[in-house]
Coordinates of C-alpha atoms and ligand atoms in Angstrom, one line a residue:
M1 CA 20.1 -29.9 -49.4
E2 CA 19.7 -27.4 -47.1
P3 CA 20.5 -28.6 -43.6
T4 CA 17.4 -29.8 -41.8
E5 CA 17.4 -29.2 -37.7
S6 CA 17.8 -32.9 -37.6
T7 CA 21.2 -32.7 -39.3
F8 CA 22.4 -30.5 -36.5
R9 CA 20.7 -32.8 -34.1
E10 CA 22.5 -35.7 -35.3
M11 CA 25.9 -33.7 -35.2
V12 CA 25.2 -32.5 -31.6
N13 CA 24.5 -36.5 -31.0
L14 CA 27.7 -37.8 -32.9
S15 CA 30.3 -35.2 -31.2
P16 CA 32.9 -36.9 -29.2
F17 CA 32.9 -34.0 -27.0
P18 CA 30.3 -33.4 -24.5
V19 CA 27.7 -31.0 -25.7
Y20 CA 24.7 -30.1 -23.9
L21 CA 22.2 -27.1 -23.0
C22 CA 20.0 -26.3 -20.1
T23 CA 17.1 -24.0 -20.2
G24 CA 15.3 -22.0 -17.9
E25 CA 16.1 -20.6 -14.2
D26 CA 16.1 -24.5 -13.3
L27 CA 18.3 -25.0 -15.7
V28 CA 16.5 -27.7 -17.2
I29 CA 18.4 -30.5 -19.2
T30 CA 16.9 -30.3 -22.7
V31 CA 19.4 -31.4 -24.8
A32 CA 22.5 -33.6 -23.7
N33 CA 24.4 -35.2 -26.5
N34 CA 25.5 -39.2 -26.0
A35 CA 29.0 -38.1 -25.1
T36 CA 27.3 -36.2 -22.4
L37 CA 25.2 -39.3 -20.6
K38 CA 28.8 -41.2 -20.8
A39 CA 30.5 -38.4 -19.2
W40 CA 27.8 -38.1 -16.7
S41 CA 27.4 -41.9 -16.3
R42 CA 23.9 -41.4 -16.9
D43 CA 20.7 -42.5 -19.6
A44 CA 19.0 -40.6 -21.5
S45 CA 16.5 -40.1 -18.5
V46 CA 17.7 -37.2 -17.3
I47 CA 16.8 -35.2 -20.3
G48 CA 13.8 -33.0 -18.6
K49 CA 15.3 -32.6 -15.5
P50 CA 16.7 -29.7 -13.6
I51 CA 20.7 -31.0 -14.1
A52 CA 21.2 -30.2 -10.0
V53 CA 18.5 -33.0 -9.8
A54 CA 19.6 -35.3 -12.5
L55 CA 23.7 -34.7 -11.0
P56 CA 22.9 -33.9 -7.5
E57 CA 26.9 -34.5 -6.5
L58 CA 27.4 -30.8 -8.9
R59 CA 25.5 -29.0 -5.7
D60 CA 28.7 -28.6 -3.4
Q61 CA 30.4 -28.1 -7.2
P62 CA 30.9 -24.5 -8.6
F63 CA 29.9 -25.2 -12.1
L64 CA 26.1 -25.1 -11.8
G65 CA 26.6 -21.6 -10.3
Y66 CA 28.8 -20.9 -13.3
L67 CA 25.4 -21.5 -15.9
L68 CA 23.4 -19.9 -13.8
N69 CA 25.8 -17.2 -13.6
V70 CA 25.7 -17.1 -17.8
Y71 CA 22.1 -17.5 -17.9
R72 CA 21.8 -14.4 -15.6
T73 CA 24.5 -12.3 -17.4
G74 CA 24.8 -13.5 -21.0
Q75 CA 28.8 -13.7 -19.9
P76 CA 30.1 -16.5 -21.8
F77 CA 32.2 -18.8 -19.2
H78 CA 35.3 -20.5 -20.2
S79 CA 37.4 -22.5 -17.3
D80 CA 40.7 -23.4 -17.4
I81 CA 41.7 -27.2 -16.7
S82 CA 39.0 -27.9 -13.8
R83 CA 38.5 -30.8 -11.6
V84 CA 35.0 -32.7 -11.3
D85 CA 33.6 -35.4 -9.4
I86 CA 30.7 -37.3 -11.1
N87 CA 29.0 -40.1 -9.6
A88 CA 29.1 -42.7 -11.5
N89 CA 27.2 -45.9 -10.4
G90 CA 27.6 -44.8 -6.8
V91 CA 31.1 -44.0 -7.1
L92 CA 32.6 -40.4 -6.6
Q93 CA 35.0 -40.3 -9.6
T94 CA 37.4 -37.5 -10.8
Y95 CA 38.0 -36.1 -13.9
Y96 CA 39.2 -32.7 -14.9
Y97 CA 37.8 -31.0 -18.3
K98 CA 38.0 -27.5 -19.5
F99 CA 34.6 -26.5 -19.9
N100 CA 32.7 -23.4 -22.3
Y101 CA 29.5 -22.2 -21.3
L102 CA 27.4 -20.0 -23.6
P103 CA 24.3 -18.0 -23.5
M104 CA 22.0 -19.2 -26.0
R105 CA 19.5 -16.4 -27.1
N106 CA 16.4 -16.7 -28.6
S107 CA 15.1 -14.2 -32.2
A108 CA 14.1 -11.4 -29.8
G109 CA 17.9 -11.7 -28.2
E110 CA 16.6 -12.6 -24.8
I111 CA 18.3 -15.6 -22.8
Y112 CA 16.4 -18.9 -22.9
G113 CA 19.6 -21.1 -21.9
V114 CA 23.2 -22.2 -21.2
A115 CA 25.0 -24.2 -24.1
A116 CA 28.0 -26.4 -22.8
F117 CA 30.9 -27.1 -24.8
N118 CA 33.2 -29.3 -23.0
T119 CA 36.8 -30.6 -23.3
E120 CA 38.2 -33.9 -20.9
V121 CA 41.4 -33.6 -20.6
T122 CA 41.4 -36.3 -17.5
E123 CA 44.7 -38.2 -18.7
L124 CA 46.6 -35.4 -20.0
E125 CA 46.4 -33.8 -16.4
R126 CA 47.0 -37.4 -14.8
A127 CA 49.8 -37.5 -17.0
K128 CA 50.7 -34.4 -15.6
Q129 CA 50.1 -35.0 -11.9
E130 CA 52.3 -38.2 -12.5
V131 CA 55.0 -36.6 -13.8
E132 CA 55.0 -34.4 -10.9
E133 CA 54.3 -37.4 -8.6
S134 CA 57.3 -38.6 -9.6
R135 CA 59.7 -35.8 -10.1
M136 CA 58.5 -35.2 -6.0
I137 CA 59.5 -39.1 -5.5
L138 CA 62.9 -38.4 -7.3
Y139 CA 63.3 -35.1 -5.2
N140 CA 63.0 -37.3 -2.4
L141 CA 64.8 -39.7 -3.4
V142 CA 67.6 -38.1 -4.3
R143 CA 67.4 -35.4 -0.9
Q144 CA 67.4 -38.5 1.5
A145 CA 70.0 -40.6 -0.7
P146 CA 73.5 -41.3 1.6
V147 CA 75.0 -40.6 -2.0
G148 CA 75.6 -37.1 -3.6
I149 CA 73.3 -36.7 -6.1
C150 CA 73.0 -33.9 -8.8
I151 CA 71.2 -33.4 -11.9
I152 CA 71.9 -31.2 -14.4
G153 CA 70.5 -29.4 -17.4
A154 CA 71.8 -31.2 -20.6
N155 CA 71.6 -28.1 -22.1
D156 CA 72.7 -25.7 -20.2
L157 CA 74.8 -27.4 -18.0
V158 CA 72.7 -25.4 -15.0
V159 CA 72.2 -27.9 -11.7
D160 CA 68.4 -28.5 -11.1
V161 CA 68.4 -31.0 -8.3
V162 CA 71.1 -31.4 -5.9
N163 CA 71.5 -33.3 -2.7
E164 CA 73.2 -32.2 0.9
S165 CA 75.4 -35.1 0.0
Y166 CA 76.5 -33.9 -2.5
L167 CA 77.0 -30.4 -1.3
E168 CA 78.9 -31.8 1.5
L169 CA 81.2 -34.0 -1.0
V170 CA 82.3 -30.9 -3.0
G171 CA 82.1 -29.0 0.1
K172 CA 80.0 -25.9 -1.4
K173 CA 76.7 -23.9 -0.1
R174 CA 73.6 -24.9 -1.6
W175 CA 73.0 -21.3 -3.3
Q176 CA 76.6 -21.8 -4.5
V177 CA 75.6 -24.6 -6.3
E178 CA 71.9 -24.9 -7.2
N179 CA 70.7 -23.1 -10.6
R180 CA 74.4 -22.3 -11.4
N181 CA 76.4 -23.8 -14.0
I182 CA 77.7 -27.2 -12.8
W183 CA 81.7 -25.6 -13.6
D184 CA 81.3 -22.4 -12.2
A185 CA 79.4 -24.3 -8.9
I186 CA 82.8 -26.4 -9.0
P187 CA 85.5 -24.8 -11.6
E188 CA 88.3 -26.7 -9.7
A189 CA 87.4 -29.8 -11.7
K190 CA 86.4 -28.1 -14.9
A191 CA 89.8 -29.1 -16.5
F192 CA 89.4 -32.7 -16.4
Y193 CA 85.8 -33.4 -16.1
S194 CA 84.2 -30.7 -18.2
P195 CA 84.8 -32.9 -21.7
V196 CA 83.9 -36.5 -19.8
M197 CA 80.6 -34.7 -19.2
D198 CA 80.2 -33.4 -22.6
R199 CA 80.9 -36.8 -24.3
V200 CA 78.7 -38.1 -22.2
I201 CA 75.4 -35.7 -23.3
A202 CA 77.0 -36.7 -27.0
T203 CA 77.2 -40.3 -26.9
G204 CA 74.6 -40.9 -24.4
E205 CA 77.2 -43.8 -22.7
A206 CA 77.2 -42.9 -18.7
F207 CA 80.6 -42.3 -17.8
V208 CA 82.0 -44.6 -14.7
A209 CA 84.7 -43.6 -12.3
Q210 CA 86.3 -45.6 -9.8
E211 CA 88.3 -44.2 -7.0
A212 CA 89.1 -40.8 -9.2
E213 CA 91.5 -38.9 -7.3
L214 CA 90.5 -34.8 -7.5
I215 CA 91.3 -31.6 -5.7
L216 CA 88.1 -30.2 -4.4
I217 CA 88.0 -26.4 -2.6
R218 CA 86.1 -27.7 0.3
D219 CA 85.0 -24.5 2.4
G220 CA 88.2 -22.4 0.8
I221 CA 90.7 -25.3 1.5
A222 CA 92.2 -27.4 -1.2
E223 CA 91.6 -31.2 -0.5
N224 CA 92.8 -34.1 -2.6
V225 CA 90.0 -36.9 -2.4
F226 CA 88.8 -40.0 -3.5
V227 CA 85.6 -40.4 -5.4
D228 CA 83.4 -43.3 -7.1
F229 CA 81.0 -41.3 -9.5
V230 CA 78.8 -41.5 -12.3
Y231 CA 77.7 -39.3 -15.2
E232 CA 74.3 -41.1 -15.9
P233 CA 72.7 -39.7 -18.8
V234 CA 68.7 -38.8 -18.4
R235 CA 66.6 -39.1 -21.6
H236 CA 63.4 -37.7 -22.5
F237 CA 60.7 -39.9 -23.4
D238 CA 61.9 -38.8 -27.2
G239 CA 65.2 -39.8 -26.9
T240 CA 67.1 -37.2 -26.4
I241 CA 69.4 -36.9 -23.1
N242 CA 67.5 -33.5 -21.0
A243 CA 69.5 -34.2 -17.9
I244 CA 72.7 -35.7 -16.5
M245 CA 72.4 -37.2 -13.5
V246 CA 75.9 -37.0 -11.2
I247 CA 75.7 -40.1 -8.5
A248 CA 79.1 -39.7 -6.4
F249 CA 80.3 -41.4 -3.2
E250 CA 83.2 -40.3 -1.4
V251 CA 86.1 -43.1 -1.1
T252 CA 88.9 -41.1 -0.1
D253 CA 89.0 -43.2 3.8
K254 CA 88.9 -46.0 2.1
V255 CA 91.5 -45.6 -0.6
L256 CA 94.2 -44.1 2.1
A257 CA 93.3 -47.3 4.7
R258 CA 94.4 -49.4 1.9
R259 CA 97.0 -47.5 0.7
A260 CA 98.5 -47.3 4.1
I261 CA 98.2 -51.4 4.0
E262 CA 99.9 -51.7 0.7
D263 CA 102.4 -49.0 2.2
I264 CA 103.5 -51.5 5.2
E265 CA 103.3 -54.2 2.7
E266 CA 105.4 -52.6 0.5
R267 CA 107.6 -51.5 2.9
N268 CA 107.8 -55.4 4.8
R269 CA 108.5 -56.6 1.7
L270 CA 111.3 -54.0 0.5
A271 CA 112.9 -54.6 4.5
I272 CA 113.2 -58.1 3.6
E273 CA 114.1 -58.1 0.4
A274 CA 117.2 -55.2 1.4
A275 CA 118.1 -57.5 4.2
E276 CA 118.3 -60.3 2.3
I277 CA 116.0 -62.1 4.4
G278 CA 114.5 -65.8 3.6
T279 CA 111.7 -66.8 5.3
F280 CA 110.0 -70.1 5.9
D281 CA 106.4 -71.1 7.2
F282 CA 107.3 -74.6 8.9
D283 CA 104.2 -77.1 9.3
L284 CA 105.1 -78.9 12.5
V285 CA 102.2 -81.3 11.9
H286 CA 102.8 -82.7 8.6
T287 CA 107.1 -81.7 8.6
T288 CA 106.3 -79.9 5.6
T289 CA 107.7 -76.2 4.9
V290 CA 107.1 -73.0 2.5
T291 CA 109.7 -71.0 1.5
S292 CA 110.8 -68.1 0.1
D293 CA 112.6 -67.4 -2.9
R294 CA 115.3 -65.9 -0.7
F295 CA 115.3 -68.7 1.4
N296 CA 116.0 -71.0 -1.3
Q297 CA 118.5 -69.1 -3.0
I298 CA 120.5 -69.1 0.5
F299 CA 120.4 -72.7 0.6
G300 CA 121.9 -72.7 -3.3
F301 CA 118.6 -74.3 -4.7
D302 CA 116.8 -72.4 -7.4
G303 CA 113.2 -73.3 -6.4
P304 CA 111.4 -75.0 -3.3
V305 CA 113.1 -78.1 -1.8
P306 CA 111.4 -80.8 0.3
H307 CA 112.0 -80.8 4.1
R308 CA 114.2 -83.6 4.0
L309 CA 116.6 -82.0 1.8
L310 CA 117.1 -79.0 4.0
I311 CA 117.9 -81.1 6.9
D312 CA 120.1 -82.8 5.0
A313 CA 122.2 -79.4 3.4
F314 CA 123.5 -78.9 6.7
H315 CA 126.9 -79.5 7.9
P316 CA 127.5 -83.0 9.6
E317 CA 129.2 -81.4 12.3
D318 CA 126.5 -78.5 12.5
K319 CA 123.1 -80.7 12.1
Q320 CA 123.1 -81.2 16.3
I321 CA 123.1 -77.2 16.5
R322 CA 120.1 -77.2 14.1
E323 CA 118.3 -80.1 16.4
H324 CA 119.3 -78.6 19.4
A325 CA 117.5 -74.9 18.7
H326 CA 114.9 -76.8 17.0
E327 CA 114.0 -78.6 20.3
E328 CA 114.7 -75.5 22.7
A329 CA 112.7 -73.5 20.1
L330 CA 109.3 -76.5 20.9
R331 CA 110.1 -75.4 25.0
S332 CA 110.8 -71.5 24.5
G333 CA 108.8 -70.5 21.8
Y334 CA 111.9 -69.1 19.6
L335 CA 114.3 -70.6 17.6
Y336 CA 117.8 -69.1 17.1
Y337 CA 121.0 -70.6 15.8
E338 CA 123.8 -70.2 13.2
A339 CA 125.2 -73.2 11.1
R340 CA 127.0 -74.2 8.3
I341 CA 125.3 -75.5 5.2
I342 CA 126.7 -77.0 2.4
W343 CA 125.2 -76.3 -0.9
P344 CA 124.7 -78.7 -4.1
D345 CA 127.7 -77.3 -5.9
D346 CA 129.6 -78.3 -2.5
S347 CA 130.4 -75.0 -1.3
M348 CA 130.4 -73.9 2.3
H349 CA 128.0 -71.2 3.7
W350 CA 127.1 -69.7 6.9
I351 CA 123.3 -68.9 8.0
R352 CA 121.6 -67.7 10.9
A353 CA 118.0 -68.9 11.3
Q354 CA 115.3 -66.9 13.9
G355 CA 111.9 -68.5 14.1
K356 CA 108.8 -68.3 16.7
V357 CA 106.6 -71.6 17.8
Y358 CA 102.8 -71.1 17.4
R359 CA 100.1 -73.5 19.2
D360 CA 96.9 -74.6 18.5
K361 CA 94.1 -73.8 21.1
N362 CA 95.7 -77.5 23.3
E363 CA 98.6 -75.7 23.5
K364 CA 100.3 -77.9 21.0
P365 CA 103.0 -76.4 18.6
V366 CA 101.9 -76.6 15.2
R367 CA 103.5 -73.9 13.1
M368 CA 107.1 -72.1 12.6
L369 CA 107.4 -69.1 11.2
G370 CA 110.7 -67.6 10.8
T371 CA 113.9 -66.2 8.7
I372 CA 117.0 -66.9 7.6
L373 CA 120.0 -64.5 6.7
D374 CA 123.3 -65.7 4.5
I375 CA 126.3 -64.8 7.1
T376 CA 128.5 -66.3 5.5
E377 CA 130.3 -62.6 4.9
F378 CA 129.6 -61.5 8.3
K379 CA 131.5 -65.2 9.3
R380 CA 134.4 -64.2 7.0
L381 CA 134.8 -61.2 8.2
Q382 CA 134.9 -62.1 12.0
Q383 CA 137.0 -64.7 11.1
Q384 CA 139.7 -61.9 9.5
K385 CA 139.2 -59.9 12.4
D386 CA 139.9 -62.6 14.3
D387 CA 143.2 -63.8 11.8
F388 CA 144.4 -60.3 11.9
I389 CA 144.5 -59.7 15.8
S390 CA 146.7 -63.0 16.2
V391 CA 148.8 -62.1 13.7
A392 CA 148.9 -58.0 14.8
S393 CA 150.3 -59.2 18.1
H394 CA 152.4 -61.5 16.4
E395 CA 154.0 -58.9 14.6
L396 CA 154.4 -56.7 17.4
K397 CA 155.9 -59.4 19.7
T398 CA 159.0 -60.2 17.2
P399 CA 160.5 -56.4 17.5
M400 CA 160.1 -56.3 20.8
T401 CA 161.3 -59.1 21.9
S402 CA 164.2 -58.4 20.0
V403 CA 164.2 -55.1 21.7
K404 CA 163.7 -56.7 25.1
A405 CA 166.8 -58.8 24.3
S406 CA 168.7 -55.8 23.1
I407 CA 168.1 -54.2 26.9
Q408 CA 169.0 -57.2 28.4
I409 CA 172.0 -57.3 26.6
L410 CA 173.1 -53.4 27.0
D411 CA 172.3 -53.7 30.5
K412 CA 174.9 -56.1 31.0
L413 CA 177.5 -54.8 28.6
I414 CA 177.0 -51.3 30.5
R415 CA 177.2 -53.0 34.1
T416 CA 180.1 -55.6 33.8
G417 CA 181.8 -52.6 31.3
T418 CA 183.0 -55.3 28.6
N419 CA 183.0 -55.0 25.0
P420 CA 181.9 -51.1 25.0
D421 CA 182.8 -51.4 20.9
K422 CA 179.4 -53.6 21.3
I423 CA 177.2 -51.6 22.8
S424 CA 176.2 -49.1 19.6
T425 CA 175.5 -52.6 17.4
F426 CA 172.9 -53.4 20.3
I427 CA 171.5 -49.9 20.3
D428 CA 171.3 -50.2 16.4
K429 CA 169.5 -53.7 16.4
A430 CA 167.0 -52.1 19.1
N431 CA 166.2 -49.0 16.8
S432 CA 165.9 -50.9 14.1
S433 CA 163.1 -53.0 16.3
L434 CA 161.7 -50.1 17.5
N435 CA 161.4 -48.3 14.2
K436 CA 159.4 -51.7 13.0
M437 CA 156.9 -51.7 15.5
Q438 CA 156.5 -47.6 15.3
H439 CA 155.6 -48.4 11.5
L440 CA 153.2 -51.7 12.4
I441 CA 151.5 -48.9 14.9
E442 CA 151.6 -46.1 12.3
S443 CA 149.8 -48.6 9.7
L444 CA 147.0 -49.3 12.5
L445 CA 146.2 -45.9 13.6
N446 CA 146.2 -45.2 9.9
V447 CA 143.5 -47.6 9.5
S448 CA 141.7 -46.8 12.1
R449 CA 141.9 -43.0 10.6
I450 CA 140.4 -44.4 7.2
S451 CA 137.2 -46.3 9.5
A452 CA 136.4 -43.0 10.9
G453 CA 137.1 -41.2 7.6
Q454 CA 139.4 -39.1 9.1
L455 CA 142.4 -39.2 6.2
E456 CA 143.1 -35.6 5.6
L457 CA 145.5 -34.4 3.1
S458 CA 147.6 -31.7 3.1
K459 CA 148.8 -30.9 -0.1
S460 CA 152.2 -29.1 -1.5
R461 CA 154.1 -29.0 -4.9
F462 CA 157.2 -31.2 -4.6
N463 CA 159.6 -33.2 -7.4
V464 CA 158.8 -36.5 -7.9
T465 CA 162.0 -37.8 -8.4
E466 CA 163.3 -36.4 -5.3
M467 CA 160.5 -37.6 -3.4
I468 CA 161.2 -41.5 -4.7
N469 CA 165.0 -41.1 -4.1
E470 CA 163.7 -39.7 -0.6
S471 CA 161.4 -42.6 0.0
C472 CA 163.9 -45.4 -1.2
D473 CA 167.5 -44.2 0.7
Y474 CA 166.9 -47.0 2.8
V475 CA 166.8 -50.0 0.5
R476 CA 169.5 -48.4 -1.7
V477 CA 171.1 -47.8 1.9
A478 CA 171.1 -51.9 2.6
G479 CA 173.0 -52.5 -0.7
D480 CA 171.0 -56.0 -1.6
Y481 CA 168.7 -54.2 -4.2
Q482 CA 169.0 -51.9 -7.2
V483 CA 166.5 -49.1 -7.5
I484 CA 166.4 -48.0 -11.2
I485 CA 164.0 -44.7 -11.4
K486 CA 162.6 -43.7 -14.6
G487 CA 160.8 -40.5 -15.4
D488 CA 161.1 -37.1 -16.1
K489 CA 163.6 -35.2 -13.6
D490 CA 161.9 -32.3 -13.4
L491 CA 158.5 -33.5 -12.9
E492 CA 156.4 -31.6 -10.3
I493 CA 153.1 -32.1 -8.9
V494 CA 150.5 -31.4 -6.0
A495 CA 149.6 -33.3 -3.7
D496 CA 149.9 -34.8 -0.1
K497 CA 154.1 -35.7 -0.1
Q498 CA 153.8 -37.6 3.2
K499 CA 151.5 -40.2 2.2
I500 CA 152.8 -40.4 -1.7
E501 CA 155.7 -41.5 0.3
Q502 CA 154.3 -43.8 2.2
I503 CA 152.8 -45.5 -0.4
L504 CA 156.0 -45.8 -2.3
V505 CA 157.4 -47.0 0.6
N506 CA 154.9 -50.0 1.2
L507 CA 154.9 -50.5 -2.6
V508 CA 158.7 -50.7 -2.5
N509 CA 158.7 -53.1 1.1
N510 CA 156.6 -55.6 -0.8
A511 CA 158.9 -55.8 -3.5
V512 CA 161.5 -56.3 -1.7
K513 CA 159.7 -58.8 0.8
Y514 CA 157.9 -60.6 -1.8
A515 CA 160.6 -60.9 -4.2
P516 CA 163.7 -62.0 -2.3
N517 CA 165.6 -63.0 -5.6
S518 CA 165.0 -60.3 -8.1
K519 CA 167.5 -58.1 -7.2
E520 CA 165.7 -55.4 -9.5
I521 CA 163.1 -52.8 -8.2
I522 CA 162.4 -50.1 -11.4
I523 CA 159.8 -47.0 -10.4
E524 CA 158.8 -45.1 -13.1
F525 CA 156.9 -42.5 -13.5
T526 CA 155.0 -40.8 -17.0
K527 CA 153.5 -38.0 -17.3
R528 CA 149.8 -38.1 -19.0
K529 CA 147.6 -35.5 -19.9
T530 CA 146.5 -34.2 -16.2
T531 CA 147.8 -36.9 -14.2
I532 CA 151.1 -38.6 -13.3
K533 CA 151.3 -42.4 -13.3
I534 CA 153.8 -44.5 -11.1
S535 CA 154.8 -47.8 -11.2
V536 CA 156.8 -50.2 -8.9
Q537 CA 158.0 -53.6 -10.8
D538 CA 159.6 -56.3 -9.2
F539 CA 160.6 -59.6 -10.6
G540 CA 159.2 -62.3 -7.9
E541 CA 157.1 -64.7 -8.1
G542 CA 153.5 -62.6 -9.0
I543 CA 150.2 -62.8 -8.0
P544 CA 147.9 -65.3 -8.5
Y545 CA 145.5 -64.0 -11.2
D546 CA 142.7 -64.8 -9.1
K547 CA 143.8 -62.8 -5.9
I548 CA 144.3 -60.0 -7.7
P549 CA 140.7 -58.4 -6.7
H550 CA 141.3 -58.7 -3.0
L551 CA 145.2 -57.2 -2.8
F552 CA 143.3 -53.5 -1.7
E553 CA 141.1 -55.2 0.6
R554 CA 141.6 -54.8 4.1
Y555 CA 143.8 -57.4 6.3
Y556 CA 144.0 -59.6 3.0
R557 CA 147.0 -61.5 2.4
V558 CA 147.6 -63.8 -0.4
D559 CA 148.6 -66.3 2.3
S560 CA 146.9 -65.7 5.3
T561 CA 148.7 -68.4 7.3
G562 CA 151.2 -65.8 8.1
V563 CA 154.4 -68.2 7.5
Q564 CA 155.9 -67.4 5.1
Y565 CA 156.6 -63.7 5.1
S566 CA 155.3 -61.2 8.1
G567 CA 152.6 -58.0 7.3
L568 CA 149.4 -57.0 8.4
G569 CA 147.8 -57.5 5.5
L570 CA 147.3 -53.4 5.6
G571 CA 150.2 -51.7 3.1
L572 CA 147.6 -51.9 0.0
Y573 CA 144.5 -51.4 1.5
I574 CA 146.2 -47.9 3.3
S575 CA 147.8 -47.0 -0.5
A576 CA 144.5 -47.8 -2.2
E577 CA 143.0 -45.4 0.5
I578 CA 145.4 -42.5 -0.4
V579 CA 145.5 -42.9 -3.7
E580 CA 141.5 -42.6 -3.9
R581 CA 141.8 -39.5 -1.7
H582 CA 143.7 -37.8 -4.1
G583 CA 141.6 -38.5 -6.7
G584 CA 143.5 -41.1 -8.7
K585 CA 143.1 -45.0 -9.5
I586 CA 145.7 -47.7 -7.9
G587 CA 146.4 -51.3 -9.8
V588 CA 148.7 -54.2 -10.4
N589 CA 150.0 -55.8 -13.5
S590 CA 151.0 -59.6 -12.5
D591 CA 151.6 -62.8 -14.1
A592 CA 152.6 -65.5 -11.4
G593 CA 155.7 -66.7 -12.0
R594 CA 157.2 -63.2 -13.7
G595 CA 156.8 -60.4 -10.7
S596 CA 154.3 -57.8 -10.0
S597 CA 154.1 -54.0 -11.3
F598 CA 151.8 -52.5 -9.0
W599 CA 150.5 -48.8 -10.3
F600 CA 148.8 -45.5 -9.2
T601 CA 147.9 -42.4 -10.5
L602 CA 147.5 -39.0 -9.3
P603 CA 146.1 -35.7 -10.5
L604 CA 148.9 -33.1 -11.4
G605 CA 147.1 -31.0 -9.5
D606 CA 147.0 -27.1 -9.8
S607 CA 149.7 -26.5 -12.0
Ligands
ADP1 P1 151.0 -56.9 4.1 O1 152.4 -57.0 3.0 O2 151.3 -56.6 5.3 O3 150.9 -58.6 3.4 P2 149.9 -55.6 1.8 O4 148.6 -55.0 1.7 O5 151.2 -54.8 1.6 O6 150.2 -56.3 3.1 O7 149.8 -56.3 1.0 C1 148.9 -57.8 0.5 C2 149.1 -58.8 0.1 O8 149.4 -58.5 -1.4 C3 150.5 -59.6 0.6 O9 150.1 -60.5 1.5 C4 151.0 -60.5 -0.7 O10 150.3 -62.0 -0.7 C5 150.3 -59.7 -1.8 N1 151.7 -58.7 -2.7 C6 151.6 -57.1 -2.5 N2 152.9 -57.1 -3.0 C7 153.4 -58.1 -3.8 C8 154.2 -58.6 -4.9 N3 155.0 -57.3 -5.0 N4 154.7 -59.6 -5.0 C9 153.7 -60.6 -4.6 N5 152.5 -60.3 -3.6 C10 152.4 -59.2 -3.4

């Protein structure tokens, strides 16, 4: 079937695209399909009217000019996306179109009109504008945000958008970052964070870092900073990730401030622990006490104890000291006292308590915070020192009295000229007492030298047997004891001879002093690979097992009452120091009742 003219008419009318035809210089609307009428918001009455009359709102828009130009020149006109404002029921509405105006010619080739074929792109244009707008909104948001924001293309990792806060955070200029690969812009973060960003792009899962510590090169200077940041994937409408948004916030000051506080707390805690200080918080209103673990330990308890029990723990004679101190504290605001407490196992301990009283707004004391210290050892040493001073003065007084007495007698003998044969006896007596005094004073001097770290060694090579013989001669001369020396007569060592002799004198003296009934003293020395061991054995009372660990301590005496045997408790202490200075060891094997064998080792020295 041949298509008739009405078929074409029908097709034009059905077309969803606006199609119309204007004819003549007046551009009279001759054909306008339904889509056109709809687009114009007009009805069929416009047909037959010049377009400028039918659509007066177009008069100050460029389209009538374009139409006329096509009519006059025969040049077709194709527009890009153009905006057109149409009066729809009294309201000017904006649409977007692509226009195509074509000249229409008759069989003679003369132009009689212009056909318009238009496509509406309003929706598309709106969408595009919206995207642009939201981009602007986003951009402004990003720009003004107080946090650092940087948007990075997911494909090329090129920085698309970056704000001032971000530039400030990373310490870079805009040109160093914008439109550059992020890792070229901030190479110092690449090693650690490039894999992280790649993972976000690959998995689409955001990465959140809190107080991440990183080194940033800010204006050329490496700085250690702490940053809270997020790598947030930004998705395209089809779900693919087209960008990564980095949101970063510097928290260096916050972290450093917190660390400083943590440091102080830690230091306080360490100080308290190191000083072995127990702490308490005494509620004066309800008379309850909160105590630290160390506090409980000092009182001999495993855990917290009621206030009542703590008060009961005080030594009966010292309860008053505590009470007075607390009364005084309520007046002065400060607590201080030293007192004895009795542990649940009945052992006695010394404590020193210090505290501060806090008052409420009515000046009523409500709380006391304080510390306690176990000062048992301190008190023991103090006691020991006191004892020592009395022992030392006593020890010095005895020979001194004897010297004085001898001199008085000598004075008398010389003046009266009687018994001249006795003079030498008393001179010997005085001499022997002076020797004793000299020995004591020597010990005291040695102790102070050791305390001051001034015990100097002067080493030489000597024969061990000869050295032992020299140091025991006086015992042999006294005749009461048999000193037996066992060992290689040719053995020589390098050491401080005088000080080793001093040790032997101390040990032999002790053997004589503490084993008066055993007539035999065995001095034995054996050579080992690089050392020599020398022992002094007696067959006296021996030393109780539990006392042995203390023997070599300063001032220590097994029987500290000092009634039975005189002495300062320094001989073994000094001996131990000399041995230690040589790099050797000292010890004792002893069975109570069967005697003792004191021994020490010395390196052979460079032989
Ligand atoms: P001192 O003899 O002046 O008391 P020391 O340091 O020489 O001081 O000895 C410390 C303590 O060791 C002595 O008080 C004594 O109790 C004990 N002691 C030392 N040697 C012997 C020994 N051979 N037998 C028994 N006890 C000893």
